[in-house]
Amino acid sequence: MPMIRVWGRKTSVNVQKVLWTLGELDIPFTRETVGGSFGGNRDADFLRMNPNGLIPVILDGDVTMFESNAIVRYLSARYRAGVLRPEEPHALALAEQWMEWQQTTFYPLVGTIFFQRVRLPENARDSQILDKARGDMRNAIAIADRHLSQHDWFAGEAFSFGDIVMGCLWWRYSGIGEEAGAAPHIAEWFEAVKDRHAFREHVMVPRAASPEDWTRIEKEVG
Ligand SMILES: N[C@@H](CCC(=O)N[C@@H](CS)C(=O)NCC(=O)O)C(=O)O
């Protein structure tokens, strides 16, 4: 079997999803540090793999893929079936439902709050945009917390790729220093997430509090 190759920098949440999945599945891989200040994602060779110019990208034999959640699903279906992709239809439906929710509802809110609080220089921040995202985030967190009040994991009884995509986003969000509101069930779930070796290895990168911090950490982490 040819070694899987991953293109992306470790500070990207979307790259982290893929690295954590590979870690959980115990699949060896190599990684090229691409994106952000490292560049490379607008090069012709890269654009042939992903015309969007975004990370992550993987190459697995004759399969080249972009879109982090699709990559996570592909790896989970192809390798060690049943470990991250539930085989029982209802559990699979829940894992996929929360994966869609992560991408379409949760990720844009985390991204907006993260940019408004950390990535943008202070003179480029917009308090109206931040306030709107914070209001929507309170609702989103309440929705996820209610689900986790009834289930140990996003897919129900067992850890799945639904927890991988949400876990990467929660690591980022919980490092911003926002008032998360009352989310005791998310907090309990996240303690269990942090017990996972592959999460600690691939996702728990240092978190930035300012644009300067971000630049420094990105360089250090690679
Ligand atoms: N929907 C895509 C989004 C990919 C994306 O936005 N990647 C960001 C990093 S998280 C990126 O490539 N940014 C440009 C860069 O890092 O240079 C996915 O989930 O893979």
GROMACS .gro file of C-alpha atoms and ligand atoms in nm:
model
  242
    1MET     CA    1   0.000   0.000   0.000
    2PRO     CA    2   0.149   0.341  -0.095
    3MET     CA    3   0.196   0.582   0.195
    4ILE     CA    4  -0.087   0.838   0.223
    5ARG     CA    5   0.028   1.196   0.166
    6VAL     CA    6  -0.138   1.501   0.326
    7TRP     CA    7  -0.087   1.865   0.225
    8GLY     CA    8  -0.161   2.127   0.491
    9ARG     CA    9  -0.037   2.314   0.797
   10LYS     CA   10  -0.109   2.183   1.145
   11THR     CA   11  -0.281   2.503   1.266
   12SER     CA   12  -0.568   2.455   1.018
   13VAL     CA   13  -0.878   2.301   1.180
   14ASN     CA   14  -0.965   2.136   0.850
   15VAL     CA   15  -0.622   1.976   0.827
   16GLN     CA   16  -0.648   1.869   1.192
   17LYS     CA   17  -0.966   1.673   1.113
   18VAL     CA   18  -0.772   1.465   0.859
   19LEU     CA   19  -0.464   1.414   1.078
   20TRP     CA   20  -0.672   1.310   1.377
   21THR     CA   21  -0.868   1.064   1.159
   22LEU     CA   22  -0.545   0.910   1.031
   23GLY     CA   23  -0.422   0.886   1.391
   24GLU     CA   24  -0.743   0.717   1.515
   25LEU     CA   25  -0.724   0.469   1.226
   26ASP     CA   26  -0.353   0.411   1.290
   27ILE     CA   27  -0.263   0.484   0.929
   28PRO     CA   28   0.093   0.600   0.856
   29PHE     CA   29   0.119   0.916   0.645
   30THR     CA   30   0.354   1.192   0.539
   31ARG     CA   31   0.263   1.562   0.549
   32GLU     CA   32   0.383   1.860   0.345
   33THR     CA   33   0.356   2.193   0.529
   34VAL     CA   34   0.147   2.404   0.291
   35GLY     CA   35  -0.086   2.705   0.331
   36GLY     CA   36  -0.085   3.025   0.537
   37SER     CA   37   0.262   3.183   0.561
   38PHE     CA   38   0.415   2.866   0.412
   39GLY     CA   39   0.234   2.920   0.079
   40GLY     CA   40   0.247   2.653  -0.189
   41ASN     CA   41  -0.131   2.623  -0.220
   42ARG     CA   42  -0.142   2.851  -0.527
   43ASP     CA   43   0.133   2.660  -0.712
   44ALA     CA   44   0.033   2.490  -1.036
   45ASP     CA   45   0.108   2.141  -0.897
   46PHE     CA   46  -0.113   2.207  -0.595
   47LEU     CA   47  -0.396   2.360  -0.801
   48ARG     CA   48  -0.402   2.046  -1.014
   49MET     CA   49  -0.491   1.854  -0.697
   50ASN     CA   50  -0.726   2.118  -0.555
   51PRO     CA   51  -0.832   2.396  -0.795
   52ASN     CA   52  -0.974   2.585  -0.493
   53GLY     CA   53  -0.621   2.641  -0.364
   54LEU     CA   54  -0.722   2.531  -0.014
   55ILE     CA   55  -0.588   2.279   0.238
   56PRO     CA   56  -0.620   1.992   0.321
   57VAL     CA   57  -0.552   1.770   0.022
   58ILE     CA   58  -0.471   1.399   0.037
   59LEU     CA   59  -0.324   1.152  -0.208
   60ASP     CA   60  -0.399   0.786  -0.139
   61GLY     CA   61  -0.274   0.573  -0.427
   62ASP     CA   62  -0.484   0.681  -0.723
   63VAL     CA   63  -0.727   0.886  -0.508
   64THR     CA   64  -0.665   1.262  -0.482
   65MET     CA   65  -0.914   1.450  -0.264
   66PHE     CA   66  -1.001   1.788  -0.119
   67GLU     CA   67  -1.280   1.890   0.128
   68SER     CA   68  -1.188   1.788   0.482
   69ASN     CA   69  -1.518   1.625   0.582
   70ALA     CA   70  -1.531   1.420   0.262
   71ILE     CA   71  -1.172   1.308   0.323
   72VAL     CA   72  -1.261   1.204   0.679
   73ARG     CA   73  -1.558   1.004   0.548
   74TYR     CA   74  -1.349   0.843   0.273
   75LEU     CA   75  -1.071   0.732   0.510
   76SER     CA   76  -1.324   0.603   0.764
   77ALA     CA   77  -1.512   0.401   0.500
   78ARG     CA   78  -1.199   0.263   0.336
   79TYR     CA   79  -0.988   0.174   0.641
   80ARG     CA   80  -1.090  -0.020   0.953
   81ALA     CA   81  -1.460  -0.008   0.867
   82GLY     CA   82  -1.688   0.045   1.167
   83VAL     CA   83  -1.425   0.222   1.379
   84LEU     CA   84  -1.509   0.585   1.295
   85ARG     CA   85  -1.798   0.535   1.051
   86PRO     CA   86  -2.087   0.369   1.237
   87GLU     CA   87  -2.228   0.061   1.063
   88GLU     CA   88  -2.573   0.085   1.222
   89PRO     CA   89  -2.786   0.320   1.002
   90HIS     CA   90  -2.925   0.541   1.281
   91ALA     CA   91  -2.583   0.599   1.437
   92LEU     CA   92  -2.440   0.670   1.090
   93ALA     CA   93  -2.723   0.917   1.023
   94LEU     CA   94  -2.648   1.101   1.349
   95ALA     CA   95  -2.273   1.113   1.279
   96GLU     CA   96  -2.336   1.253   0.932
   97GLN     CA   97  -2.604   1.494   1.051
   98TRP     CA   98  -2.368   1.653   1.304
   99MET     CA   99  -2.091   1.657   1.047
  100GLU     CA  100  -2.313   1.861   0.812
  101TRP     CA  101  -2.415   2.084   1.101
  102GLN     CA  102  -2.051   2.140   1.190
  103GLN     CA  103  -1.972   2.253   0.837
  104THR     CA  104  -2.277   2.464   0.761
  105THR     CA  105  -2.380   2.610   1.101
  106PHE     CA  106  -2.102   2.580   1.356
  107TYR     CA  107  -1.790   2.639   1.146
  108PRO     CA  108  -1.898   2.978   1.003
  109LEU     CA  109  -1.974   3.103   1.357
  110VAL     CA  110  -1.643   2.981   1.500
  111GLY     CA  111  -1.465   3.132   1.199
  112THR     CA  112  -1.633   3.471   1.238
  113ILE     CA  113  -1.572   3.494   1.613
  114PHE     CA  114  -1.213   3.370   1.573
  115PHE     CA  115  -1.136   3.629   1.304
  116GLN     CA  116  -1.306   3.912   1.495
  117ARG     CA  117  -1.130   3.826   1.823
  118VAL     CA  118  -0.793   3.685   1.715
  119ARG     CA  119  -0.690   3.695   1.351
  120LEU     CA  120  -0.785   4.045   1.234
  121PRO     CA  121  -0.585   4.349   1.341
  122GLU     CA  122  -0.791   4.549   1.594
  123ASN     CA  123  -0.863   4.834   1.349
  124ALA     CA  124  -1.022   4.589   1.104
  125ARG     CA  125  -1.264   4.434   1.354
  126ASP     CA  126  -1.639   4.498   1.344
  127SER     CA  127  -1.833   4.479   1.670
  128GLN     CA  128  -2.169   4.438   1.491
  129ILE     CA  129  -2.046   4.129   1.307
  130LEU     CA  130  -1.906   3.990   1.633
  131ASP     CA  131  -2.228   4.056   1.828
  132LYS     CA  132  -2.443   3.888   1.564
  133ALA     CA  133  -2.217   3.579   1.555
  134ARG     CA  134  -2.215   3.563   1.936
  135GLY     CA  135  -2.595   3.559   1.948
  136ASP     CA  136  -2.614   3.285   1.687
  137MET     CA  137  -2.339   3.094   1.866
  138ARG     CA  138  -2.536   3.090   2.193
  139ASN     CA  139  -2.820   2.914   2.008
  140ALA     CA  140  -2.584   2.674   1.832
  141ILE     CA  141  -2.412   2.577   2.157
  142ALA     CA  142  -2.748   2.518   2.326
  143ILE     CA  143  -2.849   2.286   2.040
  144ALA     CA  144  -2.531   2.076   2.063
  145ASP     CA  145  -2.543   2.073   2.443
  146ARG     CA  146  -2.901   1.945   2.441
  147HIS     CA  147  -2.799   1.659   2.210
  148LEU     CA  148  -2.504   1.567   2.431
  149SER     CA  149  -2.730   1.572   2.740
  150GLN     CA  150  -2.889   1.258   2.596
  151HIS     CA  151  -2.587   1.092   2.430
  152ASP     CA  152  -2.225   1.028   2.523
  153TRP     CA  153  -2.108   1.107   2.169
  154PHE     CA  154  -2.252   1.285   1.865
  155ALA     CA  155  -2.349   0.953   1.699
  156GLY     CA  156  -2.499   0.816   2.022
  157GLU     CA  157  -2.320   0.540   2.213
  158ALA     CA  158  -1.981   0.537   2.044
  159PHE     CA  159  -1.711   0.777   1.928
  160SER     CA  160  -1.734   0.851   1.551
  161PHE     CA  161  -1.619   1.092   1.283
  162GLY     CA  162  -1.893   1.329   1.403
  163ASP     CA  163  -1.687   1.382   1.719
  164ILE     CA  164  -1.372   1.438   1.515
  165VAL     CA  165  -1.505   1.732   1.318
  166MET     CA  166  -1.677   1.887   1.621
  167GLY     CA  167  -1.375   1.824   1.845
  168CYS     CA  168  -1.140   2.019   1.616
  169LEU     CA  169  -1.379   2.315   1.609
  170TRP     CA  170  -1.436   2.306   1.986
  171TRP     CA  171  -1.061   2.313   2.054
  172ARG     CA  172  -1.040   2.632   1.850
  173TYR     CA  173  -1.356   2.794   1.990
  174SER     CA  174  -1.280   2.711   2.353
  175GLY     CA  175  -0.938   2.878   2.319
  176ILE     CA  176  -1.078   3.217   2.217
  177GLY     CA  177  -1.189   3.302   2.571
  178GLU     CA  178  -1.555   3.360   2.487
  179GLU     CA  179  -1.828   3.324   2.746
  180ALA     CA  180  -1.956   2.990   2.619
  181GLY     CA  181  -2.273   3.007   2.831
  182ALA     CA  182  -2.388   2.700   3.017
  183ALA     CA  183  -2.270   2.399   2.816
  184PRO     CA  184  -2.207   2.134   3.082
  185HIS     CA  185  -2.268   1.841   2.848
  186ILE     CA  186  -2.030   1.974   2.582
  187ALA     CA  187  -1.773   2.024   2.859
  188GLU     CA  188  -1.815   1.663   2.975
  189TRP     CA  189  -1.792   1.532   2.617
  190PHE     CA  190  -1.480   1.740   2.556
  191GLU     CA  191  -1.306   1.593   2.861
  192ALA     CA  192  -1.352   1.250   2.701
  193VAL     CA  193  -1.229   1.386   2.366
  194LYS     CA  194  -0.913   1.518   2.532
  195ASP     CA  195  -0.840   1.167   2.666
  196ARG     CA  196  -0.783   1.046   2.311
  197HIS     CA  197  -0.419   1.014   2.220
  198ALA     CA  198  -0.465   1.109   1.851
  199PHE     CA  199  -0.656   1.425   1.951
  200ARG     CA  200  -0.373   1.535   2.180
  201GLU     CA  201  -0.113   1.461   1.915
  202HIS     CA  202  -0.277   1.625   1.614
  203VAL     CA  203  -0.529   1.884   1.737
  204MET     CA  204  -0.409   2.034   2.065
  205VAL     CA  205  -0.177   2.287   1.907
  206PRO     CA  206  -0.113   2.608   2.105
  207ARG     CA  207  -0.391   2.865   2.060
  208ALA     CA  208  -0.335   3.226   1.965
  209ALA     CA  209  -0.475   3.538   2.135
  210SER     CA  210  -0.365   3.797   1.875
  211PRO     CA  211  -0.257   3.819   1.508
  212GLU     CA  212   0.110   3.830   1.617
  213ASP     CA  213   0.062   3.519   1.831
  214TRP     CA  214  -0.102   3.345   1.540
  215THR     CA  215   0.191   3.417   1.307
  216ARG     CA  216   0.441   3.294   1.567
  217ILE     CA  217   0.247   2.976   1.649
  218GLU     CA  218   0.189   2.894   1.283
  219LYS     CA  219   0.565   2.911   1.219
  220GLU     CA  220   0.646   2.706   1.532
  221VAL     CA  221   0.388   2.435   1.473
  222GLY     CA  222   0.438   2.395   1.097
  223LIG     N1  223  -1.440   2.336   0.288
  223LIG     C1  224  -1.295   2.321   0.287
  223LIG     C2  225  -1.234   2.448   0.343
  223LIG     C3  226  -1.083   2.446   0.334
  223LIG     C4  227  -1.023   2.573   0.389
  223LIG     O1  228  -1.091   2.678   0.402
  223LIG     N2  229  -0.895   2.565   0.424
  223LIG     C5  230  -0.825   2.682   0.476
  223LIG     C6  231  -0.749   2.646   0.602
  223LIG     S1  232  -0.860   2.595   0.733
  223LIG     C7  233  -0.721   2.728   0.373
  223LIG     O2  234  -0.678   2.652   0.288
  223LIG     N3  235  -0.681   2.854   0.386
  223LIG     C8  236  -0.579   2.910   0.303
  223LIG     C9  237  -0.442   2.889   0.361
  223LIG     O3  238  -0.426   2.825   0.466
  223LIG     O4  239  -0.347   2.938   0.299
  223LIG    C10  240  -1.255   2.199   0.372
  223LIG     O5  241  -1.330   2.166   0.464
  223LIG     O6  242  -1.153   2.135   0.341
   0.00000   0.00000   0.00000
